[in-house]
Short mmCIF file of C-alpha atoms and ligand atoms in Angstrom, two decimals:
data_model
loop_
_atom_site.label_atom_id
_atom_site.label_comp_id
_atom_site.label_asym_id
_atom_site.label_seq_id
_atom_site.Cartn_x
_atom_site.Cartn_y
_atom_site.Cartn_z
CA MET A 30 -22.18 32.17 14.17
CA ALA A 31 -21.14 35.42 15.77
CA SER A 32 -17.63 36.46 16.63
CA ALA A 33 -16.60 37.59 20.10
CA THR A 34 -13.06 38.06 21.51
CA SER A 35 -10.07 36.32 19.96
CA SER A 36 -8.44 33.60 21.97
CA ALA A 37 -5.42 31.46 21.10
CA ASP A 38 -6.90 28.73 23.30
CA CYS A 39 -9.60 28.02 20.76
CA LEU A 40 -7.28 27.51 17.85
CA PRO A 41 -6.91 23.73 18.30
CA PHE A 42 -10.69 23.42 18.34
CA LEU A 43 -11.04 25.68 15.26
CA ARG A 44 -8.43 23.65 13.33
CA ALA A 45 -10.11 20.35 14.25
CA LEU A 46 -13.53 21.72 13.23
CA SER A 47 -12.44 23.38 10.02
CA ASP A 48 -13.37 20.31 7.99
CA GLU A 49 -16.87 19.38 6.76
CA SER A 50 -16.74 15.77 7.87
CA ARG A 51 -15.44 16.60 11.30
CA TRP A 52 -18.01 19.38 11.81
CA GLU A 53 -20.72 16.75 10.83
CA ILE A 54 -19.24 14.17 13.26
CA VAL A 55 -19.41 16.72 16.11
CA ARG A 56 -22.96 17.76 15.10
CA LEU A 57 -24.12 14.09 15.07
CA LEU A 58 -22.40 13.39 18.42
CA VAL A 59 -23.90 16.47 20.01
CA ALA A 60 -27.33 15.20 19.07
CA THR A 61 -26.46 11.61 20.30
CA PRO A 62 -25.74 11.88 24.01
CA ASP A 63 -25.08 8.10 24.36
CA GLY A 64 -22.39 8.26 21.76
CA LEU A 65 -21.86 5.93 18.72
CA ASN A 66 -19.46 3.22 17.73
CA LEU A 67 -17.23 3.98 14.72
CA GLY A 68 -19.13 1.74 12.28
CA ASP A 69 -22.47 3.42 13.04
CA LEU A 70 -20.93 6.86 12.94
CA ALA A 71 -19.31 6.19 9.58
CA GLU A 72 -22.59 4.72 8.18
CA ARG A 73 -24.72 7.58 9.34
CA LEU A 74 -22.38 10.12 7.73
CA ARG A 75 -21.60 7.98 4.67
CA LEU A 76 -17.90 8.06 5.38
CA SER A 77 -15.50 5.16 4.83
CA LEU A 78 -14.38 3.54 8.06
CA TYR A 79 -10.87 4.74 7.38
CA ASN A 80 -11.90 8.37 6.92
CA ALA A 81 -14.27 8.27 9.92
CA SER A 82 -11.50 6.97 12.19
CA ARG A 83 -8.96 9.54 10.83
CA HIS A 84 -11.34 12.38 11.61
CA VAL A 85 -12.19 10.96 14.98
CA ARG A 86 -8.55 10.78 15.83
CA VAL A 87 -8.09 14.59 15.02
CA LEU A 88 -11.13 15.40 17.16
CA HIS A 89 -9.88 13.23 19.92
CA GLU A 90 -6.51 14.82 19.95
CA ALA A 91 -8.16 18.26 20.05
CA GLY A 92 -10.09 17.18 23.17
CA ILE A 93 -13.46 17.42 21.34
CA VAL A 94 -14.48 13.76 21.50
CA SER A 95 -13.94 10.97 23.98
CA VAL A 96 -13.32 7.35 23.12
CA GLU A 97 -14.19 4.54 25.45
CA ARG A 98 -13.61 0.83 24.89
CA GLU A 99 -16.77 -1.34 24.97
CA GLY A 100 -15.77 -4.97 24.36
CA ARG A 101 -14.57 -5.23 20.78
CA PHE A 102 -15.87 -1.75 19.91
CA LYS A 103 -15.06 1.79 20.91
CA ARG A 104 -17.79 4.21 21.81
CA ILE A 105 -17.27 7.76 20.65
CA GLY A 106 -18.93 10.71 22.32
CA ILE A 107 -18.47 14.36 22.97
CA ALA A 108 -15.72 14.79 25.63
CA PRO A 109 -17.24 16.04 28.90
CA ALA A 110 -15.06 19.15 29.12
CA PHE A 111 -16.04 20.11 25.57
CA ARG A 112 -19.71 19.45 26.24
CA ARG A 113 -19.61 22.01 28.94
CA ARG A 114 -18.89 24.65 26.25
CA ILE A 115 -22.12 23.70 24.47
CA ARG A 116 -25.36 25.32 25.60
CA SER A 117 -28.91 24.55 24.51
CA GLN A 118 -30.88 27.67 23.80
CA ALA A 119 -34.30 27.81 22.19
CA GLY A 120 -34.04 24.19 20.98
CA SER A 121 -30.67 24.51 19.30
CA ASP A 122 -27.13 23.70 20.53
CA ALA A 123 -24.56 26.41 20.47
CA LEU A 124 -20.84 26.01 21.06
CA ASP A 125 -19.07 28.96 22.72
CA LEU A 126 -15.28 28.87 22.20
CA GLY A 127 -14.62 32.34 23.58
CA CYS A 128 -13.33 33.69 20.22
CA CYS A 129 -16.50 32.65 18.42
CA ARG A 130 -19.77 30.78 18.68
CA PHE A 131 -21.09 28.01 16.48
CA ASP A 132 -24.72 27.01 16.04
CA PHE A 133 -25.01 23.22 15.73
CA SER A 134 -28.41 23.52 14.14
CA THR A 135 -26.57 24.66 10.99
CA PRO A 136 -27.77 22.27 8.28
CA ALA A 137 -25.31 19.93 6.68
CA ALA A 138 -25.59 21.18 3.11
CA GLY A 139 -22.97 23.76 2.39
CA THR A 140 -21.48 23.41 5.82
CA ALA A 141 -17.94 22.97 4.54
CA SER A 142 -17.60 26.21 2.65
CA ARG A 143 -19.60 28.12 5.23
CA THR A 144 -17.58 26.69 8.15
CA LYS A 145 -14.20 27.26 6.53
CA LYS A 146 -15.18 30.78 5.45
CA GLN A 147 -16.50 31.58 8.85
CA LEU A 148 -13.51 30.14 10.58
CA LEU A 149 -11.14 32.13 8.37
CA GLN A 150 -13.13 35.30 9.14
CA HIS A 151 -13.07 34.74 12.84
CA ALA A 152 -9.92 32.95 13.64
CA THR A 153 -6.28 33.72 12.96
CA ILE A 154 -5.30 30.59 11.00
CA PRO A 155 -2.57 31.59 8.59
CA THR A 156 -3.01 30.56 4.94
CA LEU A 157 -0.25 30.02 2.45
CA ALA A 158 -1.07 33.33 1.01
CA THR A 159 -0.81 35.23 4.29
CA MET A 160 1.81 33.30 6.29
CA SER A 161 4.19 35.91 7.58
CA SER A 162 7.26 33.82 8.48
CA PRO A 163 8.41 31.32 5.89
CA ALA A 164 7.56 27.64 6.54
CA ARG A 165 10.42 25.16 6.60
CA TYR A 166 10.44 22.75 3.65
CA ILE A 167 12.30 19.46 4.18
CA MET A 168 12.63 16.91 1.41
CA ILE A 169 13.75 13.37 2.22
CA GLY A 170 14.61 11.32 -0.86
CA GLY A 171 16.33 8.01 -1.61
CA PHE A 172 15.76 4.89 -3.60
CA LEU A 173 12.70 2.64 -3.08
CA GLY A 174 12.75 0.92 0.31
CA ALA A 175 15.64 3.04 1.66
CA GLY A 176 13.74 3.98 4.83
CA LYS A 177 12.34 7.34 3.82
CA THR A 178 8.84 7.03 5.42
CA THR A 179 10.34 5.66 8.71
CA ALA A 180 12.76 8.63 8.71
CA VAL A 181 10.00 11.12 7.89
CA ALA A 182 7.98 9.80 10.88
CA ALA A 183 11.08 10.16 13.14
CA VAL A 184 11.69 13.81 12.09
CA ALA A 185 7.99 14.62 12.38
CA ARG A 186 7.86 13.11 15.85
CA HIS A 187 10.96 15.03 16.89
CA LEU A 188 9.54 18.36 15.64
CA ALA A 189 6.03 17.75 17.06
CA ASP A 190 7.58 16.95 20.45
CA ALA A 191 9.45 20.25 20.26
CA GLY A 192 6.01 21.91 19.83
CA LYS A 193 6.23 22.52 16.05
CA ARG A 194 3.21 22.00 13.81
CA VAL A 195 4.19 19.57 11.11
CA GLY A 196 2.47 18.69 7.72
CA LEU A 197 3.65 15.64 5.68
CA ILE A 198 3.41 15.19 1.92
CA THR A 199 3.71 11.70 0.38
CA ASN A 200 4.04 11.01 -3.32
CA ASP A 201 3.69 8.06 -5.63
CA GLN A 202 3.14 7.11 -9.23
CA GLY A 203 0.01 5.19 -8.26
CA ARG A 204 -2.90 5.60 -5.85
CA GLU A 205 -3.76 3.91 -2.51
CA LEU A 206 -0.51 4.47 -0.72
CA VAL A 207 0.77 2.46 2.21
CA ASP A 208 2.97 5.37 3.22
CA THR A 209 0.05 7.82 3.66
CA GLN A 210 -1.85 5.19 5.62
CA MET A 211 1.11 4.49 7.81
CA LEU A 212 1.88 8.14 8.53
CA ARG A 213 -1.72 9.01 9.27
CA SER A 214 -1.91 6.08 11.57
CA ARG A 215 0.83 7.78 13.61
CA GLY A 216 -1.40 10.91 13.88
CA PHE A 217 0.40 13.19 11.42
CA ALA A 218 -1.48 15.56 9.09
CA THR A 219 -0.61 13.97 5.78
CA GLU A 220 -1.54 14.80 2.18
CA GLU A 221 -0.65 12.60 -0.75
CA ILE A 222 0.16 13.41 -4.31
CA ALA A 223 -0.80 10.37 -6.31
CA GLY A 224 -0.41 9.54 -9.98
CA GLY A 225 3.04 11.10 -10.63
CA CYS A 226 6.21 12.45 -9.05
CA PHE A 227 6.56 15.90 -7.39
CA CYS A 228 8.60 17.20 -10.29
CA CYS A 229 5.89 16.31 -12.79
CA LYS A 230 3.13 17.48 -10.45
CA PHE A 231 4.74 20.59 -9.06
CA ASN A 232 1.40 22.50 -8.79
CA SER A 233 -0.11 19.54 -6.88
CA LEU A 234 2.72 19.81 -4.39
CA VAL A 235 1.96 23.47 -3.75
CA ASP A 236 -1.80 22.65 -3.59
CA ALA A 237 -1.05 19.87 -1.03
CA ALA A 238 0.94 22.35 1.02
CA SER A 239 -1.90 24.73 0.82
CA ARG A 240 -4.51 22.15 1.92
CA LEU A 241 -2.23 21.15 4.84
CA ASP A 242 -1.85 24.83 5.69
CA LEU A 243 -5.59 25.31 5.91
CA ASP A 244 -6.03 22.14 7.97
CA ALA A 245 -3.02 22.13 10.22
CA ALA A 246 -1.12 25.38 9.60
CA PRO A 247 2.26 23.58 9.59
CA GLU A 248 5.43 25.44 10.42
CA VAL A 249 7.41 22.61 8.84
CA PHE A 250 6.48 20.62 5.70
CA ILE A 251 8.24 17.33 5.18
CA ALA A 252 7.93 15.85 1.72
CA GLU A 253 8.83 12.29 0.61
CA PRO A 254 9.29 11.99 -3.13
CA VAL A 255 8.83 8.82 -5.11
CA GLY A 256 11.79 6.44 -4.58
CA SER A 257 12.48 6.13 -8.36
CA CYS A 258 12.59 9.93 -8.80
CA THR A 259 15.74 12.11 -9.20
CA ASP A 260 16.65 15.59 -10.31
CA LEU A 261 14.62 16.98 -7.36
CA VAL A 262 16.82 20.06 -6.90
CA ALA A 263 16.35 21.45 -10.39
CA THR A 264 12.71 20.48 -10.65
CA VAL A 265 11.34 21.03 -7.17
CA THR A 266 13.47 22.97 -4.72
CA TYR A 267 14.86 25.60 -7.15
CA PRO A 268 11.35 26.31 -8.64
CA LEU A 269 9.91 26.50 -5.09
CA ARG A 270 12.59 28.97 -4.19
CA ARG A 271 12.08 31.03 -7.42
CA ILE A 272 8.26 31.12 -7.23
CA TYR A 273 7.56 30.98 -3.52
CA GLY A 274 10.89 32.21 -2.21
CA ASP A 275 9.31 34.20 0.65
CA ARG A 276 6.99 31.33 1.79
CA PHE A 277 9.46 28.43 2.25
CA SER A 278 12.87 28.15 3.76
CA ILE A 279 14.38 25.09 2.21
CA ALA A 280 16.50 22.62 4.17
CA PRO A 281 19.41 20.79 2.54
CA LEU A 282 18.31 17.76 0.48
CA SER A 283 18.68 14.50 2.45
CA VAL A 284 19.01 11.23 0.51
CA LEU A 285 18.77 7.91 2.32
CA VAL A 286 20.45 4.68 1.31
CA ASP A 287 19.62 1.16 2.52
CA PRO A 288 23.09 -0.05 3.71
CA MET A 289 22.88 -3.52 2.20
CA ARG A 290 21.68 -2.29 -1.16
CA ALA A 291 24.32 0.48 -1.17
CA ARG A 292 27.16 -1.89 -0.31
CA ARG A 293 26.19 -4.07 -3.22
CA ILE A 294 25.81 -1.13 -5.66
CA LEU A 295 29.15 0.39 -4.60
CA GLY A 296 30.85 -2.93 -5.14
CA LEU A 297 31.64 -3.64 -1.47
CA GLU A 298 29.62 -6.85 -1.53
CA GLU A 299 28.54 -9.50 -4.04
CA GLY A 300 24.88 -10.10 -4.73
CA ARG A 301 21.91 -9.56 -7.02
CA ASN A 302 21.41 -6.05 -8.30
CA PHE A 303 19.15 -3.89 -10.48
CA SER A 304 19.92 -3.19 -14.14
CA ASP A 305 22.34 -0.45 -15.12
CA LYS A 306 19.62 2.01 -16.06
CA VAL A 307 17.91 1.64 -12.71
CA LEU A 308 21.25 2.06 -11.08
CA TYR A 309 21.74 5.30 -13.09
CA ILE A 310 18.78 6.78 -11.17
CA TYR A 311 20.15 5.45 -7.87
CA ARG A 312 23.50 7.18 -8.41
CA LYS A 313 21.92 10.41 -9.65
CA GLN A 314 19.86 10.56 -6.41
CA LEU A 315 23.11 10.47 -4.47
CA GLU A 316 24.90 12.95 -6.79
CA GLU A 317 22.40 15.69 -5.93
CA ALA A 318 22.22 15.01 -2.18
CA ASP A 319 23.44 17.63 0.26
CA VAL A 320 23.38 14.95 3.01
CA ILE A 321 23.54 11.24 2.43
CA LEU A 322 22.15 9.19 5.24
CA ILE A 323 23.15 5.62 5.61
CA SER A 324 19.79 4.42 7.05
CA LYS A 325 19.15 1.22 9.07
CA ARG A 326 22.61 1.45 10.61
CA ASP A 327 21.58 -1.12 13.16
CA LEU A 328 22.00 -3.68 10.32
CA LEU A 329 25.70 -2.99 9.94
CA ASP A 330 28.72 -3.62 12.22
CA GLU A 331 31.17 -0.81 12.79
CA ALA A 332 33.59 -1.91 10.08
CA GLY A 333 30.84 -2.30 7.54
CA GLU A 334 29.45 1.15 8.36
CA ALA A 335 32.96 2.81 8.11
CA GLU A 336 33.68 1.07 4.78
CA LEU A 337 30.35 2.21 3.30
CA ARG A 338 30.78 5.73 4.62
CA GLU A 339 34.23 5.99 3.00
CA ALA A 340 32.90 4.63 -0.35
CA LEU A 341 30.06 7.11 -0.33
CA GLU A 342 32.32 10.04 0.57
CA ARG A 343 34.74 9.03 -2.18
CA GLU A 344 32.09 8.69 -4.88
CA PHE A 345 29.82 11.60 -3.82
CA PRO A 346 32.26 14.15 -2.38
CA LYS A 347 29.69 17.08 -2.41
CA ALA A 348 27.60 15.47 0.35
CA ARG A 349 28.03 14.97 4.05
CA VAL A 350 27.53 11.39 5.03
CA LEU A 351 25.80 10.50 8.24
CA ALA A 352 24.54 7.13 9.55
CA ILE A 353 21.23 6.75 11.33
CA SER A 354 18.75 4.23 12.57
CA ALA A 355 15.33 5.74 12.64
CA ARG A 356 14.08 2.47 14.04
CA LYS A 357 16.39 2.59 17.05
CA GLY A 358 16.60 6.37 17.27
CA GLU A 359 20.34 6.41 16.79
CA GLY A 360 22.44 9.09 15.07
CA LEU A 361 19.44 11.33 14.53
CA GLU A 362 20.55 14.45 16.47
CA ALA A 363 23.23 15.54 14.01
CA TRP A 364 20.74 15.17 11.19
CA PHE A 365 17.94 17.06 13.00
CA GLU A 366 20.38 19.84 13.69
CA ILE A 367 21.08 20.21 9.94
CA LEU A 368 17.44 20.03 9.00
CA GLU A 369 16.42 22.63 11.53
CA SER A 370 19.26 25.18 11.16
CA GLU A 371 20.75 24.96 7.65
CA THR A 372 19.42 26.17 4.34
CA GLN A 373 20.11 24.50 1.07
CA THR A 374 22.90 26.32 -0.83
CA LEU A 375 22.46 27.25 -4.44
CA GLY A 376 24.60 25.67 -7.14
CA ALA A 377 24.53 24.51 -10.66
CA ALA A 378 21.92 21.69 -11.01
CA MET A 379 23.40 18.31 -11.98
CA GLU A 380 23.15 17.08 -15.54
CA VAL A 381 20.55 14.32 -16.15
CA ASP A 382 20.12 12.24 -19.25
CA TYR A 383 16.38 12.08 -19.30
CA ASP A 384 16.27 9.26 -21.85
CA THR A 385 18.34 6.98 -19.50
CA TYR A 386 16.31 8.17 -16.55
CA ALA A 387 13.04 7.40 -18.32
CA GLU A 388 14.24 3.94 -19.40
CA GLY A 389 15.42 3.18 -15.89
CA GLU A 390 12.05 4.09 -14.47
CA ALA A 391 10.29 2.04 -17.05
CA LEU A 392 12.23 -1.12 -16.06
CA LEU A 393 10.40 -1.03 -12.73
CA GLY A 394 7.02 -2.61 -12.48
CA TRP A 395 4.52 -0.82 -10.25
CA LEU A 396 1.48 -2.46 -8.65
CA ASN A 397 -1.00 -1.06 -6.16
CA ALA A 398 -3.93 -3.14 -5.00
CA THR A 399 -6.64 -3.20 -2.31
CA ILE A 400 -7.76 -6.55 -0.90
CA GLU A 401 -10.81 -7.10 1.22
CA VAL A 402 -10.46 -9.62 4.07
CA LYS A 403 -13.55 -11.31 5.52
CA ALA A 404 -13.29 -14.02 8.18
CA THR A 405 -15.80 -16.19 10.00
CA ASP A 406 -13.93 -15.70 13.24
CA GLU A 407 -11.37 -13.27 14.74
CA PHE A 408 -7.78 -13.72 13.50
CA ASP A 409 -4.41 -12.14 14.04
CA SER A 410 -3.33 -9.76 11.30
CA ALA A 411 0.41 -10.42 11.46
CA PRO A 412 0.39 -14.08 10.37
CA LEU A 413 -2.04 -13.26 7.54
CA LEU A 414 0.22 -10.43 6.21
CA GLN A 415 3.32 -12.61 6.72
CA ALA A 416 1.75 -15.50 4.73
CA LEU A 417 0.77 -13.16 1.86
CA ALA A 418 4.19 -11.51 1.75
CA ARG A 419 5.90 -14.92 1.82
CA GLU A 420 3.84 -16.11 -1.13
CA ILE A 421 4.58 -13.04 -3.11
CA HIS A 422 8.24 -13.09 -2.16
CA ALA A 423 8.69 -16.74 -3.25
CA ARG A 424 7.15 -16.04 -6.62
CA LEU A 425 9.30 -12.96 -7.12
CA VAL A 426 12.45 -15.01 -6.40
CA ALA A 427 11.27 -17.79 -8.79
CA GLU A 428 10.63 -15.23 -11.56
CA GLY A 429 13.98 -13.48 -10.97
CA ALA A 430 12.18 -10.16 -10.40
CA GLU A 431 14.30 -8.20 -7.90
CA VAL A 432 12.01 -6.44 -5.42
CA ALA A 433 12.56 -2.76 -4.71
CA HIS A 434 9.85 -2.63 -2.10
CA LEU A 435 6.79 -4.69 -1.21
CA LYS A 436 4.74 -3.05 1.49
CA MET A 437 1.32 -3.78 2.83
CA THR A 438 -0.95 -2.45 5.48
CA LEU A 439 -3.99 -4.12 7.02
CA SER A 440 -6.59 -1.77 8.47
CA PRO A 441 -9.28 -3.53 10.49
CA ASP A 442 -12.94 -2.75 9.76
CA GLN A 443 -13.44 -1.60 13.32
CA ALA A 444 -10.13 0.32 13.51
CA PHE A 445 -10.11 3.32 15.72
CA ALA A 446 -7.96 6.22 14.68
CA GLY A 447 -6.49 4.60 11.63
CA GLU A 448 -4.62 1.78 13.44
CA VAL A 449 -2.85 -0.43 10.89
CA ALA A 450 -0.51 -3.40 10.70
CA VAL A 451 2.39 -2.95 8.30
CA ILE A 452 4.78 -5.39 6.58
CA ASN A 453 7.71 -4.67 4.25
CA LEU A 454 10.19 -6.49 2.07
CA VAL A 455 13.08 -4.53 0.54
CA ARG A 456 15.34 -7.17 -1.05
CA ASN A 457 14.79 -10.60 -2.55
CA ASP A 458 17.44 -12.06 -0.25
CA PHE A 459 15.77 -10.65 2.86
CA ALA A 460 12.61 -11.82 4.67
CA PRO A 461 9.38 -9.85 5.01
CA GLU A 462 9.37 -7.84 8.23
CA MET A 463 6.43 -6.58 10.33
CA GLY A 464 6.92 -2.81 10.90
CA GLN A 465 3.76 -2.14 12.98
CA GLU A 466 1.36 -4.61 14.62
CA LEU A 467 -2.17 -4.41 15.87
CA ASP A 468 -2.66 -5.28 19.49
CA GLU A 469 -5.98 -7.03 18.98
CA PRO A 470 -7.38 -9.72 16.66
CA VAL A 471 -9.62 -8.59 13.83
CA GLU A 472 -12.59 -10.02 12.02
CA GLY A 473 -12.03 -8.36 8.72
CA GLY A 474 -10.40 -5.42 7.11
CA GLN A 475 -8.67 -4.01 4.06
CA ILE A 476 -5.16 -4.66 2.86
CA ILE A 477 -3.35 -2.03 0.79
CA LEU A 478 -0.58 -3.55 -1.19
CA ASN A 479 2.16 -1.59 -2.95
CA LEU A 480 4.77 -3.60 -4.94
CA ARG A 481 7.69 -2.13 -6.89
CA ALA A 482 10.02 -4.65 -8.55
CA GLU A 483 12.18 -4.92 -11.63
CA GLY A 484 9.83 -6.95 -13.73
CA ASP A 485 6.88 -6.57 -16.07
CA PRO A 486 3.63 -5.35 -14.55
CA GLU A 487 1.57 -8.21 -16.04
CA GLY A 488 3.90 -10.68 -14.32
CA LEU A 489 3.57 -8.85 -11.01
CA GLU A 490 -0.20 -8.99 -11.27
CA ALA A 491 -0.08 -12.79 -11.88
CA ILE A 492 2.18 -13.19 -8.84
CA VAL A 493 -0.19 -11.12 -6.59
CA ARG A 494 -3.34 -12.95 -7.80
CA GLU A 495 -1.73 -16.34 -7.26
CA ALA A 496 -0.48 -15.34 -3.79
CA ILE A 497 -3.96 -14.02 -2.79
CA ALA A 498 -5.54 -17.38 -3.94
CA ALA A 499 -2.89 -19.35 -2.06
CA VAL A 500 -3.53 -17.58 1.30
CA SER A 501 -7.30 -17.35 1.05
CA THR A 502 -9.22 -20.06 2.92
CA ALA A 503 -12.95 -20.76 3.52
CA ASP A 504 -12.60 -19.18 6.98
CA CYS A 505 -10.61 -16.22 5.88
CA GLN A 506 -11.37 -15.00 2.43
CA LEU A 507 -9.24 -12.53 0.58
CA SER A 508 -10.83 -10.81 -2.49
CA LEU A 509 -9.15 -8.34 -4.84
CA ASP A 510 -11.01 -5.14 -4.74
CA HIS A 511 -8.90 -2.91 -6.93
CA LEU A 512 -5.65 -3.30 -8.78
CA GLU A 513 -3.57 -1.02 -10.97
CA ARG A 514 -0.20 -1.92 -12.42
CA PHE A 515 2.00 -0.09 -14.88
CA ARG A 516 5.50 1.08 -15.66
CA PRO A 517 6.12 4.68 -14.76
CA GLY A 518 5.90 7.00 -17.78
CA ARG A 519 8.66 9.35 -18.91
CA PRO A 520 9.26 12.02 -16.32
CA VAL A 521 8.28 15.47 -17.71
CA PRO A 522 8.97 18.09 -15.09
CA THR A 523 6.64 21.07 -14.77
CA HIS A 524 9.73 23.29 -14.18
CA ARG A 525 13.44 22.70 -14.47
CA ASP A 526 15.73 25.43 -13.15
CA ALA A 527 19.23 24.44 -14.13
N1 GTP B 20 16.50 -2.36 10.69
C1 GTP B 20 15.97 -1.19 10.35
N2 GTP B 20 14.99 -1.22 9.40
C2 GTP B 20 14.48 0.00 9.04
C3 GTP B 20 14.94 1.21 9.58
N3 GTP B 20 14.27 2.26 8.98
C4 GTP B 20 13.42 1.65 8.15
N4 GTP B 20 13.51 0.32 8.18
C5 GTP B 20 12.73 -0.68 7.44
O1 GTP B 20 12.98 -0.56 6.01
C6 GTP B 20 11.79 -0.87 5.30
C7 GTP B 20 11.47 0.25 4.36
O2 GTP B 20 11.21 1.38 5.11
P1 GTP B 20 10.36 2.65 4.58
O3 GTP B 20 10.54 3.71 5.53
O4 GTP B 20 8.95 2.25 4.21
O5 GTP B 20 11.13 2.91 3.18
P2 GTP B 20 10.80 3.98 2.03
O6 GTP B 20 12.12 4.52 1.57
O7 GTP B 20 9.86 4.96 2.55
O8 GTP B 20 10.14 3.04 0.94
P3 GTP B 20 9.35 3.56 -0.40
O9 GTP B 20 8.47 4.61 0.05
O10 GTP B 20 8.65 2.35 -0.89
O11 GTP B 20 10.38 3.96 -1.36
C8 GTP B 20 10.69 -1.12 6.37
O12 GTP B 20 10.69 -2.54 6.61
C9 GTP B 20 11.23 -0.40 7.55
O13 GTP B 20 10.76 -0.93 8.81
C10 GTP B 20 15.97 1.21 10.62
O14 GTP B 20 16.43 2.17 11.11
N5 GTP B 20 16.46 -0.06 10.91
MG1 MG B 21 7.96 5.54 1.77
#
């Protein structure tokens, strides 16, 4: 590769190509003029279908590849306008972006490091170490099922529509996250920190920001902490400020509450609740909030919303209380304004009894699973997810295990661009709800299941296994691929700046 003049026009191409897999996809497609379907492309490059489709989406958005429907499949090829930039010379294909040239005869081995190094030499992609203006860091917390991921997607969409580059960071105690899958399916650059909360994996949080920076150079990072986590100000934002003060400008901490759950916890309504130690975490989350957001306000009438708002203002006087519906796009402007223009003010960190916090977390059973679905014929994904969610729900109710959040995605084998169907259940006295649907029937795919409920993990595993067996038929077989279940361990923050 040889550098020529610099050009801002080529930056989207450079960002899309600064990844080994995407570079290899483009190399393969350049050499395959008729294009390939996603399955063949994934197989040739030994990528999972999910990763192949994710990379194709990035390349598609950058205008590098085209995608055309062919019956049930989609054919992927080099986009005609991009192909015009590629010239064949002396038997090899060279891509001329104006700012630099790439030689597509470059062998695969070592491409990643070479490509990234070359890109960084020849393009002006800022890295965390060299970013001149601070990136905005927004953290959106709240208890399990409060509506964080939905709200993160709404903020990210708003900022992206305003021309901002956005990077998202998801977090969980386990692996195989529905949230990551869901946010990537919406086209956002997303990194996940699995296996522990931000506060206990502080360095992973900075690493994730750094990876996103290399990939998408975000001007705004939006982080969603684990829903059973609290003390985020002392363990995440203050250390970020102390260690990386010049790199991040930190927005006020937003904490979401599900209105029905909050009405019950604040004594405005009767109904089943979590144990006191779990509620200790719930209240601590609100105590440290700069902004409390009553989410899903479309579920409340005016009087119910006003009553809840008053109760929250009375009990948590430090925070401003707003009401939003991320689903309906209501009440978001006032919140966006705060996130974009205000900086978190410094104060004494709240006191936290880590013994009670640890015991509260340990009362929650955590289960993540992946399930393969194989069918003899095409089927609709929504009824299958609904049946599985209903089976799990009925067993949770029978066992008296209050659900915090059951969420599942189904990604079809032949999905393009990470399309997924999503279903959620956030309270035992609610019904499972489809959050996202596929517009076509599928023949098979993979379900990712995340279940958090107040109950023992062994019991949750039995419930999930029984539910899978109940839904599986000869024509549509569900088989458990991977399952992990546990109680979260005691939180041990990397830093705590009181
Ligand atoms: N009615 C309504 N439902 C919403 C709204 N926002 C989110 N939800 C639903 O609430 C459920 C939980 O939403 P998520 O965004 O996944 O919640 P979360 O806080 O990220 O959940 P965890 O990551 O598991 O803690 C899903 O069924 C969403 O569709 C809203 O504005 N209105
Ligand atoms: Mg979430």
